[in-house]
Short mmCIF file of C-alpha atoms in Angstrom, two decimals:
data_model
loop_
_atom_site.label_atom_id
_atom_site.label_comp_id
_atom_site.label_asym_id
_atom_site.label_seq_id
_atom_site.Cartn_x
_atom_site.Cartn_y
_atom_site.Cartn_z
CA MET P 9 83.94 2.75 27.36
CA THR P 10 86.83 1.51 28.60
CA ALA P 11 90.04 3.56 27.90
CA ILE P 12 93.74 2.57 29.15
CA THR P 13 96.78 4.66 29.84
CA VAL P 14 99.94 2.59 30.37
CA ASP P 15 102.83 4.33 31.93
CA ILE P 16 105.50 2.09 33.54
CA ILE P 17 108.63 3.59 34.59
CA ASN P 18 110.62 0.57 35.32
CA LYS P 19 109.71 -3.22 35.49
CA SER P 20 112.56 -5.48 36.30
CA TYR P 21 113.03 -9.19 37.35
CA PRO P 22 115.51 -9.60 40.10
CA ALA P 23 118.82 -11.48 39.78
CA ALA P 24 117.82 -14.97 39.90
CA GLY P 25 120.93 -17.57 40.59
CA GLN P 26 123.40 -17.34 37.48
CA ALA P 27 121.08 -14.69 35.21
CA GLY P 28 121.35 -11.13 36.33
CA LEU P 29 118.76 -8.63 36.76
CA HIS P 30 116.47 -8.37 33.83
CA ARG P 31 115.25 -5.12 32.72
CA ALA P 32 111.74 -5.80 31.03
CA ILE P 33 110.30 -2.63 30.49
CA ALA P 34 111.41 1.11 30.57
CA ASN P 35 109.63 4.17 30.23
CA LEU P 36 106.52 3.01 28.14
CA LYS P 37 103.76 4.95 27.47
CA LEU P 38 101.06 4.35 25.72
CA SER P 39 97.27 5.12 25.73
CA LEU P 40 94.88 2.96 24.34
CA PRO P 41 91.77 4.34 23.40
CA SER P 42 88.38 3.28 24.26
CA ASN P 43 86.66 -0.11 21.97
CA GLU P 44 90.25 0.20 20.06
CA PHE P 45 91.44 -2.88 18.66
CA MET P 46 95.18 -2.71 19.11
CA CYS P 47 97.76 -5.04 18.00
CA LEU P 48 101.19 -5.49 19.91
CA VAL P 49 103.89 -6.56 17.76
CA GLY P 50 107.36 -7.25 18.84
CA PRO P 51 110.35 -9.86 18.97
CA SER P 52 109.56 -12.45 21.23
CA GLY P 53 111.13 -12.16 24.77
CA CYS P 54 110.25 -8.63 24.70
CA GLY P 55 108.43 -8.34 27.23
CA LYS P 56 104.72 -8.63 25.60
CA THR P 57 103.47 -10.91 27.89
CA THR P 58 104.64 -8.85 30.95
CA LEU P 59 102.72 -5.97 29.92
CA LEU P 60 99.85 -7.88 29.41
CA ASN P 61 99.92 -9.46 33.14
CA ILE P 62 100.55 -6.07 34.59
CA ILE P 63 97.42 -4.46 32.72
CA ALA P 64 95.43 -7.68 33.94
CA GLY P 65 96.53 -6.75 37.39
CA LEU P 66 98.07 -10.29 38.18
CA ASP P 67 101.75 -8.41 38.43
CA ARG P 68 101.63 -5.08 40.86
CA ASP P 69 105.61 -5.64 41.25
CA TYR P 70 106.45 -2.08 38.86
CA SER P 71 106.91 1.06 39.37
CA GLY P 72 104.73 3.46 37.11
CA GLU P 73 100.92 3.60 36.78
CA ILE P 74 98.09 1.68 34.80
CA THR P 75 94.89 3.43 34.52
CA VAL P 76 91.91 1.63 33.22
CA GLU P 77 89.29 4.14 32.84
CA GLN P 78 85.75 2.74 33.30
CA GLN P 79 82.47 4.18 34.41
CA HIS P 80 80.68 2.84 37.52
CA LYS P 81 82.50 -0.76 37.84
CA GLU P 82 85.45 -2.29 37.57
CA PRO P 83 86.26 -3.25 34.02
CA LYS P 84 85.64 -7.35 33.15
CA ILE P 85 89.08 -8.96 31.96
CA GLY P 86 89.02 -11.56 29.45
CA TYR P 87 92.47 -12.84 29.33
CA VAL P 88 93.57 -15.51 26.60
CA PHE P 89 96.75 -16.33 27.77
CA GLN P 90 99.64 -18.20 25.51
CA ASN P 91 99.42 -21.54 27.32
CA PRO P 92 95.64 -22.54 27.56
CA ARG P 93 95.53 -22.66 31.42
CA LEU P 94 92.24 -24.93 31.71
CA LEU P 95 91.63 -26.91 34.76
CA PRO P 96 92.37 -30.40 33.44
CA TRP P 97 89.97 -32.04 36.43
CA ARG P 98 87.02 -29.96 35.35
CA THR P 99 85.06 -30.98 31.55
CA VAL P 100 85.35 -28.22 28.63
CA ARG P 101 81.94 -27.04 29.53
CA GLU P 102 82.63 -26.37 33.23
CA ASN P 103 86.07 -25.00 32.30
CA ILE P 104 83.97 -22.20 30.25
CA THR P 105 80.78 -21.66 32.82
CA LEU P 106 83.17 -21.49 36.17
CA ALA P 107 84.35 -18.42 34.93
CA LEU P 108 81.18 -16.94 34.44
CA PRO P 109 78.67 -15.33 37.14
CA ASP P 110 75.92 -17.89 38.85
CA ASP P 111 73.29 -16.40 36.39
CA TYR P 112 74.90 -16.91 33.18
CA ASP P 113 72.92 -17.75 30.33
CA PRO P 114 73.96 -21.37 28.68
CA LYS P 115 72.46 -20.31 25.54
CA THR P 116 75.87 -18.02 25.06
CA VAL P 117 77.91 -20.78 25.67
CA ASP P 118 75.95 -23.55 23.57
CA ALA P 119 76.40 -20.59 20.34
CA LEU P 120 80.14 -20.21 21.42
CA LEU P 121 80.70 -23.90 21.42
CA GLU P 122 79.09 -24.54 18.51
CA THR P 123 80.89 -21.84 16.25
CA MET P 124 84.24 -23.12 17.52
CA GLN P 125 83.13 -26.63 16.72
CA LEU P 126 83.66 -28.10 20.09
CA THR P 127 79.75 -28.60 20.69
CA GLN P 128 80.81 -32.55 20.57
CA ALA P 129 83.94 -32.34 23.18
CA GLN P 130 81.85 -30.11 25.52
CA HIS P 131 81.80 -32.89 28.05
CA VAL P 132 85.39 -34.01 27.52
CA TYR P 133 88.44 -33.42 30.17
CA PRO P 134 91.17 -31.02 28.46
CA GLU P 135 93.76 -34.12 28.68
CA ARG P 136 91.87 -35.49 26.02
CA LEU P 137 91.82 -32.53 23.63
CA SER P 138 94.55 -31.49 21.28
CA LEU P 139 96.49 -28.21 21.43
CA GLY P 140 94.35 -26.29 19.15
CA MET P 141 91.12 -27.47 20.71
CA SER P 142 92.12 -26.68 24.26
CA ARG P 143 93.39 -23.44 22.83
CA ARG P 144 89.72 -22.58 21.29
CA VAL P 145 88.35 -23.35 24.62
CA ALA P 146 90.61 -20.60 26.34
CA ILE P 147 89.52 -18.36 23.60
CA ILE P 148 85.51 -19.08 24.42
CA ARG P 149 85.92 -18.59 27.97
CA ALA P 150 87.62 -15.16 27.51
CA PHE P 151 84.67 -14.61 24.76
CA ALA P 152 81.93 -15.57 27.03
CA VAL P 153 82.79 -13.17 30.16
CA ASP P 154 81.77 -10.44 27.84
CA PRO P 155 85.16 -8.41 28.58
CA ASP P 156 85.55 -4.93 28.32
CA VAL P 157 88.88 -5.48 28.22
CA LEU P 158 90.18 -8.59 26.12
CA LEU P 159 93.45 -9.65 25.94
CA MET P 160 95.16 -12.06 23.94
CA ASP P 161 98.76 -13.67 23.84
CA GLU P 162 99.26 -15.18 20.62
CA PRO P 163 96.11 -16.57 20.66
CA PHE P 164 95.91 -18.45 17.30
CA VAL P 165 99.41 -20.30 17.51
CA SER P 166 99.04 -23.89 16.81
CA LEU P 167 95.41 -23.47 15.22
CA ASP P 168 95.61 -24.96 11.44
CA ALA P 169 94.88 -22.41 9.08
CA PRO P 170 91.31 -22.70 8.42
CA THR P 171 90.31 -22.82 12.30
CA ALA P 172 92.63 -19.80 12.84
CA ARG P 173 90.88 -17.73 9.75
CA GLN P 174 87.57 -18.65 11.21
CA VAL P 175 88.00 -17.72 15.10
CA ARG P 176 89.79 -14.63 13.86
CA GLU P 177 86.23 -13.72 11.95
CA LEU P 178 84.41 -14.79 14.75
CA LEU P 179 86.76 -12.53 17.00
CA ILE P 180 86.33 -9.50 14.90
CA GLY P 181 82.33 -10.19 14.46
CA LEU P 182 81.84 -10.51 18.02
CA TRP P 183 83.86 -6.88 18.57
CA GLN P 184 81.92 -5.29 15.93
CA GLN P 185 78.71 -6.36 17.70
CA ARG P 186 79.94 -5.55 21.22
CA PRO P 187 82.54 -2.99 21.17
CA HIS P 188 85.49 -3.35 23.78
CA THR P 189 89.17 -2.63 24.04
CA VAL P 190 91.17 -5.63 22.32
CA LEU P 191 94.89 -5.97 23.14
CA PHE P 192 96.13 -8.49 20.61
CA VAL P 193 99.99 -10.02 20.86
CA THR P 194 101.65 -11.60 18.14
CA HIS P 195 104.66 -11.27 16.25
CA ASP P 196 102.89 -12.06 12.71
CA LEU P 197 102.73 -8.84 11.06
CA ARG P 198 99.79 -9.79 8.27
CA GLU P 199 97.88 -11.40 11.06
CA ALA P 200 98.49 -8.28 12.98
CA ILE P 201 97.55 -5.72 10.31
CA ALA P 202 94.13 -8.14 9.16
CA LEU P 203 92.86 -7.56 12.54
CA ALA P 204 94.07 -3.92 13.98
CA ASP P 205 92.92 -0.72 14.00
CA ARG P 206 96.16 0.48 15.22
CA LEU P 207 99.65 -1.78 15.51
CA ILE P 208 102.23 -0.64 18.13
CA PHE P 209 105.69 -1.77 17.98
CA LEU P 210 107.88 -2.65 20.61
CA SER P 211 111.52 -2.84 21.27
CA PRO P 212 113.54 -5.47 22.48
CA PRO P 213 114.06 -5.12 26.27
CA PRO P 214 113.83 -2.87 28.10
CA MET P 215 110.72 -2.55 26.13
CA GLN P 216 109.70 0.87 24.73
CA ALA P 217 106.68 1.88 22.33
CA LEU P 218 108.89 2.26 19.28
CA SER P 219 106.22 3.82 16.78
CA GLU P 220 102.11 3.19 16.16
CA ILE P 221 100.42 2.74 12.83
CA ARG P 222 97.19 3.50 12.15
CA VAL P 223 95.48 0.60 9.96
CA ASP P 224 93.45 2.09 7.24
CA ILE P 225 92.60 -0.74 5.04
CA PRO P 226 88.67 -0.91 5.30
CA ARG P 227 86.98 -3.74 7.44
CA ASN P 228 85.12 -5.18 4.76
CA ILE P 229 88.20 -6.15 2.60
CA ARG P 230 90.42 -7.30 5.46
CA ASP P 231 90.48 -11.03 4.18
CA ASP P 232 92.01 -9.52 0.83
CA GLU P 233 95.24 -10.94 0.83
CA THR P 234 96.86 -8.72 -1.67
CA ALA P 235 95.64 -5.66 0.46
CA ILE P 236 96.87 -6.53 3.44
CA GLU P 237 100.48 -7.68 1.43
CA ALA P 238 100.72 -4.26 -0.28
CA PHE P 239 100.12 -2.31 3.25
CA ARG P 240 102.75 -4.73 4.95
CA GLN P 241 105.22 -3.51 2.12
CA LYS P 242 104.54 0.25 2.35
CA LEU P 243 104.77 -0.21 6.03
CA LEU P 244 108.35 -1.93 5.81
CA GLN P 245 109.43 0.82 3.51
CA ASP P 246 108.49 3.55 5.12
CA HIS P 247 109.74 2.18 8.33
CA PRO P 248 112.71 0.70 8.38
CA GLU P 249 113.27 0.24 11.92
CA ILE P 250 110.35 -2.00 12.07
CA ARG P 251 112.21 -4.36 9.56
CA GLU P 252 114.99 -5.04 12.14
CA LEU P 253 112.53 -6.26 14.72
CA LEU P 254 111.05 -9.20 12.76
CA MET K 14 90.70 -71.39 31.05
CA THR K 15 94.55 -71.98 31.00
CA LEU K 16 96.85 -71.55 34.06
CA THR K 17 98.61 -68.59 32.07
CA LYS K 18 95.00 -66.84 31.74
CA LEU K 19 94.08 -67.71 35.21
CA LEU K 20 97.57 -66.27 36.84
CA SER K 21 96.97 -63.27 34.50
CA HIS K 22 94.00 -61.91 36.44
CA TYR K 23 95.08 -60.01 39.62
CA ARG K 24 92.66 -61.29 41.37
CA THR K 25 94.18 -64.46 41.23
CA LEU K 26 97.42 -63.38 41.54
CA ASN K 27 96.15 -61.63 45.33
CA LEU K 28 94.55 -64.83 46.39
CA LEU K 29 97.75 -67.17 45.19
CA SER K 30 99.81 -64.49 47.43
CA ILE K 31 97.73 -64.59 50.55
CA LEU K 32 97.70 -68.53 50.18
CA LEU K 33 101.42 -68.85 49.94
CA PHE K 34 101.59 -66.81 52.84
CA ILE K 35 99.20 -69.07 55.03
CA GLY K 36 100.99 -71.99 53.56
CA LEU K 37 104.48 -70.78 54.36
CA TRP K 38 103.31 -69.91 58.07
CA GLN K 39 101.38 -73.39 58.42
CA SER K 40 104.94 -75.27 57.71
CA LEU K 41 107.18 -73.03 59.64
CA ALA K 42 104.35 -73.24 62.45
CA PHE K 43 104.69 -76.86 61.81
CA TYR K 44 108.21 -77.82 61.78
CA LEU K 45 108.79 -75.40 64.74
CA SER K 46 105.96 -77.35 66.64
CA ASP K 47 105.82 -74.65 69.58
CA ASN K 48 103.62 -72.38 71.59
CA SER K 49 105.57 -69.19 70.17
CA LEU K 50 104.33 -69.62 66.92
CA PRO K 51 100.56 -71.56 66.70
CA THR K 52 99.49 -72.57 63.37
CA PRO K 53 96.66 -70.70 61.28
CA ALA K 54 93.92 -72.90 62.03
CA MET K 55 94.83 -72.39 66.03
CA VAL K 56 94.82 -68.68 65.63
CA ALA K 57 91.28 -68.75 63.41
CA GLU K 58 89.90 -70.60 66.68
CA VAL K 59 91.15 -68.10 69.27
CA PHE K 60 89.77 -65.32 66.91
CA TRP K 61 86.31 -67.00 66.54
CA GLN K 62 85.84 -67.44 70.22
CA GLU K 63 87.31 -63.57 71.24
CA THR K 64 84.53 -62.58 68.57
CA LEU K 65 81.82 -64.72 69.89
CA SER K 66 82.86 -63.70 73.51
CA GLY K 67 82.23 -59.77 72.19
CA GLN K 68 85.94 -58.92 73.49
CA LEU K 69 87.24 -58.54 70.40
CA PRO K 70 84.82 -56.22 68.56
CA TYR K 71 84.64 -54.16 71.82
CA HIS K 72 88.42 -53.33 72.03
CA LEU K 73 88.51 -53.10 68.66
CA GLY K 74 85.91 -50.81 68.29
CA MET K 75 87.39 -48.55 71.25
CA THR K 76 90.62 -48.50 69.09
CA LEU K 77 89.00 -47.59 66.06
CA LEU K 78 86.96 -44.85 67.92
CA ARG K 79 90.22 -43.19 68.69
CA LEU K 80 91.67 -44.00 65.57
CA ILE K 81 88.82 -41.76 63.87
CA SER K 82 88.45 -39.17 66.18
CA SER K 83 92.32 -38.33 66.45
CA PHE K 84 92.98 -39.21 62.59
CA VAL K 85 89.90 -36.30 61.98
CA VAL K 86 91.40 -33.68 63.93
CA ALA K 87 95.20 -34.17 62.69
CA MET K 88 93.68 -33.91 59.20
CA LEU K 89 91.70 -30.97 59.70
CA LEU K 90 94.40 -28.82 61.74
CA GLY K 91 97.22 -30.34 59.23
CA CYS K 92 95.42 -29.48 56.13
CA ALA K 93 94.36 -25.66 57.56
CA ILE K 94 98.15 -25.23 58.99
CA GLY K 95 99.72 -27.12 55.95
CA ILE K 96 97.86 -24.64 53.43
CA LEU K 97 98.57 -21.77 55.61
CA LEU K 98 102.38 -22.38 55.53
CA GLY K 99 102.86 -23.55 52.05
CA GLY K 100 100.95 -20.35 50.79
CA ASN K 101 102.85 -17.75 52.94
CA LYS K 102 106.83 -17.78 52.74
CA LYS K 103 107.58 -15.81 56.45
CA LEU K 104 105.19 -17.78 58.17
CA ASP K 105 106.79 -20.86 57.11
CA ALA K 106 110.31 -19.66 57.71
CA PHE K 107 108.84 -18.75 60.93
CA PHE K 108 107.47 -21.76 62.11
CA ASP K 109 109.69 -24.48 60.28
CA ASN K 110 112.01 -24.82 63.24
CA TRP K 111 108.69 -25.97 65.26
CA LEU K 112 107.82 -28.14 62.70
CA VAL K 113 110.98 -29.79 62.90
CA ILE K 114 111.10 -29.91 66.74
CA PHE K 115 107.66 -31.91 66.50
CA LEU K 116 108.83 -34.22 63.64
CA ASN K 117 111.65 -35.27 65.64
CA ILE K 118 110.09 -35.73 69.32
CA PRO K 119 109.77 -39.17 69.83
CA ALA K 120 106.58 -40.67 70.05
CA LEU K 121 106.86 -42.37 73.14
CA VAL K 122 107.86 -39.02 74.89
CA THR K 123 104.70 -37.27 73.54
CA ILE K 124 102.79 -39.84 75.15
CA ILE K 125 104.39 -39.63 78.20
CA LEU K 126 104.44 -36.24 78.42
CA CYS K 127 100.77 -35.54 77.84
CA TYR K 128 99.68 -38.73 80.48
CA VAL K 129 101.93 -36.76 82.93
CA TRP K 130 100.46 -33.25 82.26
CA PHE K 131 96.64 -33.87 81.51
CA GLY K 132 96.43 -37.04 83.27
CA LEU K 133 95.41 -41.02 82.37
CA VAL K 134 92.29 -39.48 80.60
CA GLU K 135 90.82 -40.12 77.24
CA SER K 136 91.51 -36.55 75.77
CA ALA K 137 95.42 -36.98 76.75
CA ALA K 138 95.35 -39.97 74.68
CA ILE K 139 94.03 -38.49 71.95
CA LEU K 140 96.27 -35.46 72.23
CA ALA K 141 99.00 -37.58 71.91
CA VAL K 142 98.21 -39.29 68.72
CA VAL K 143 97.19 -36.06 66.92
CA ILE K 144 100.59 -34.44 68.07
CA ASN K 145 102.62 -37.49 66.96
CA LYS K 146 100.62 -37.40 63.45
CA LEU K 147 100.05 -33.60 63.00
CA PRO K 148 103.43 -32.41 61.62
CA ASN K 149 103.35 -35.25 58.85
CA VAL K 150 100.41 -34.06 57.58
CA VAL K 151 101.61 -30.06 57.45
CA VAL K 152 104.70 -31.13 55.89
CA THR K 153 102.79 -33.26 53.25
CA ILE K 154 100.22 -30.53 52.37
CA ARG K 155 102.66 -27.88 52.89
CA GLU K 156 104.57 -29.52 50.03
CA GLY K 157 101.21 -29.54 47.99
CA THR K 158 100.34 -26.20 48.49
CA ARG K 159 103.84 -24.84 47.11
CA ALA K 160 103.42 -26.86 44.01
CA LEU K 161 100.02 -25.71 43.25
CA ASP K 162 100.00 -24.42 39.63
CA LYS K 163 100.76 -20.33 39.57
CA ASP K 164 99.14 -20.49 36.00
CA LEU K 165 95.62 -21.62 37.09
CA LEU K 166 95.83 -19.49 40.02
CA GLU K 167 96.69 -16.39 37.89
CA MET K 168 93.89 -17.80 35.55
CA THR K 169 91.12 -17.66 38.74
CA ARG K 170 92.20 -14.12 39.87
CA CYS K 171 92.13 -12.85 36.33
CA TYR K 172 88.39 -14.28 36.11
CA ARG K 173 87.53 -13.22 39.41
CA PHE K 174 86.98 -16.76 41.11
CA SER K 175 85.58 -16.30 44.48
CA LYS K 176 87.74 -17.81 47.48
CA LEU K 177 85.45 -20.36 47.85
CA LYS K 178 85.57 -21.26 44.24
CA THR K 179 89.42 -21.08 43.72
CA LEU K 180 89.04 -23.57 46.60
CA ARG K 181 87.04 -26.40 45.32
CA HIS K 182 87.64 -26.25 41.86
CA VAL K 183 91.26 -25.29 41.81
CA ILE K 184 93.32 -25.67 45.01
CA TRP K 185 91.51 -28.87 46.33
CA PRO K 186 91.93 -31.36 43.24
CA GLN K 187 95.48 -30.25 43.16
CA LEU K 188 95.71 -30.90 46.86
CA HIS K 189 93.92 -34.24 46.58
CA PRO K 190 96.79 -36.45 45.81
CA PHE K 191 98.88 -35.03 49.05
CA VAL K 192 96.09 -35.35 50.99
CA MET K 193 95.62 -39.39 49.96
CA GLY K 194 99.14 -39.62 50.63
CA ALA K 195 98.75 -38.22 54.26
CA THR K 196 95.54 -40.31 54.56
CA ARG K 197 97.45 -43.48 53.66
CA SER K 198 100.60 -42.41 55.74
CA GLY K 199 98.46 -41.15 58.73
CA LEU K 200 96.45 -44.35 59.15
CA ALA K 201 99.44 -46.62 59.23
CA LEU K 202 101.17 -44.48 61.64
CA ILE K 203 98.13 -43.41 64.01
CA TRP K 204 97.42 -46.96 64.30
CA LYS K 205 100.86 -47.96 65.66
CA ILE K 206 100.98 -45.18 68.20
CA ILE K 207 97.57 -45.82 69.21
CA LEU K 208 98.33 -49.31 70.46
CA VAL K 209 101.35 -47.63 72.22
CA VAL K 210 99.13 -45.09 73.98
CA GLU K 211 96.48 -47.45 74.99
CA LEU K 212 99.08 -49.71 76.70
CA LEU K 213 100.53 -47.38 78.16
CA GLY K 214 97.48 -45.46 79.84
CA ARG K 215 94.00 -46.97 79.02
CA SER K 216 91.64 -49.73 80.10
CA ASN K 217 90.27 -51.05 76.87
CA GLY K 218 91.37 -51.06 73.32
CA MET K 219 93.70 -53.18 71.35
CA GLY K 220 96.98 -52.14 73.14
CA TYR K 221 95.75 -52.56 76.46
CA GLN K 222 94.26 -55.90 75.37
CA LEU K 223 97.80 -56.90 73.64
CA HIS K 224 99.48 -55.98 76.74
CA LEU K 225 97.55 -58.90 78.67
CA PHE K 226 98.22 -61.40 76.27
CA PHE K 227 101.83 -60.47 76.10
CA GLN K 228 101.82 -61.00 80.40
CA LEU K 229 100.14 -64.38 79.43
CA PHE K 230 102.55 -64.99 76.55
CA ASP K 231 99.53 -66.15 74.37
CA VAL K 232 100.97 -65.19 71.01
CA ALA K 233 97.68 -66.81 69.21
CA GLY K 234 95.67 -63.94 70.91
CA ILE K 235 98.20 -61.67 69.61
CA LEU K 236 98.03 -62.61 65.97
CA ALA K 237 93.99 -62.95 66.17
CA TYR K 238 93.86 -59.34 67.17
CA THR K 239 96.51 -58.11 64.65
CA ILE K 240 94.77 -60.12 61.79
CA ALA K 241 91.20 -58.42 62.70
CA PHE K 242 92.74 -54.88 62.82
CA VAL K 243 95.00 -55.07 59.56
CA ALA K 244 91.61 -56.85 58.29
CA VAL K 245 89.85 -53.20 59.21
CA ILE K 246 92.51 -51.27 58.01
CA GLN K 247 92.31 -53.28 54.47
CA LEU K 248 88.62 -52.39 54.28
CA ILE K 249 88.89 -48.76 54.81
CA GLU K 250 91.54 -49.23 51.91
CA LEU K 251 89.24 -51.05 49.51
CA LEU K 252 85.78 -49.57 50.52
CA ILE K 253 86.39 -45.77 51.19
CA LEU K 254 90.19 -44.88 49.96
CA LYS K 255 90.56 -46.83 46.69
CA PRO K 256 86.98 -45.59 45.42
CA LEU K 257 87.96 -41.70 46.40
CA ASP K 258 90.83 -42.16 44.38
CA ARG K 259 88.95 -43.54 41.53
CA LYS K 260 86.44 -40.64 41.64
CA ALA K 261 89.07 -37.73 41.73
CA GLY K 262 91.12 -39.12 38.84
CA ARG K 263 88.34 -39.52 36.45
CA TRP K 264 90.08 -36.86 34.64
CA ARG K 265 93.16 -38.32 33.79
CA ARG K 266 94.31 -39.87 30.55
#
């Protein structure tokens, strides 16, 4: 059970050189219920990555409060960054297992490598991989830690369409098997509708939450393009302010 | 094998360049025919005799011993201080001036001061070398620490890598080229300083021996010892540093 409450009063980046003070987030209030799959949708540069970094505890320079509720222990966080962030001097497999505790089960890693079609490449150094393969490694690393909170920052960019669909299905499969809170950043509205329980629309900086919309398409017909498209059309009609964002 | 094919081998090129060097030396010595530049054969003769008598191995050994001990101390201390300064802006701002001072003190001054303050003892000699080398290591490693990849460090924090794991798998591989750089420049710098240290206040080692040869104007002896030392440093490069480089560079494309 991991519910997150976000209440950021102000997050700004100090002036540097020619660039003045940049106010990234102002009065952002979100409550993210436990085990829900949420997609953050907003224009690029609006501060979504900043928000994920704050929730992951990587950025503590803000005013406000983030509470990650978790019984008994600190929540485990899996984070798929915008760039893969693999250690170039360690092999694919080592990159995954290094993020795991010492008593990890090799079988889970094997299974994930197999699903992502990386078994052949597991002993290769990341510099020899394509960007798409590196991304898949980063995704495996995040899945493998069995996270309570999974943060994903546009993880499917530069994956080819069939792989992206496969990884999307895998993600949903894993999430349904073992529910955890997912925050998924994207600016592809179709992708967001296909994945999320809830869409959260964010404004250009200073970032605020514009609207929250529940996606009520049943999970079993989420791969139906027409259902997604119909939902998207209706959404854009009902909420003209969203049209401007995208 | 044709000549061009032969030339394309680096080994042959290496050999050729050495042969050319010796040839030039030989012809120059022959042309001057003076005691101040003995021929390669004469130097080889002195080298052989000194080796047989045990003089050369003894003095070379003493110098190498000093080289290794001062090198190890300077590298360990330098890496620790460099990582500390590179990772902490306030400490860095505070100690930056100190570093500039120590970087610019002439080697001779530290050597003389160490002997004056601590006496003509082994520890003073080692200390003088360490003080000379330390600032260079600190500056190099500090640069390396500043250049550490912030993205990767964030990743380790997010996935809760332990301190040791982070050092071993994330920080060390990034510092490795800087450490190798400090090692190479360090060896070259240290052995030059060590000779001065020995010349001024020790009764054995290469520096002491070279001093004797100087008083006797024995150029053949000076060259024989120099060649022995250069050969040893080359061996260290070939047998220790190059393999380390290769091992650490495996992941590169």
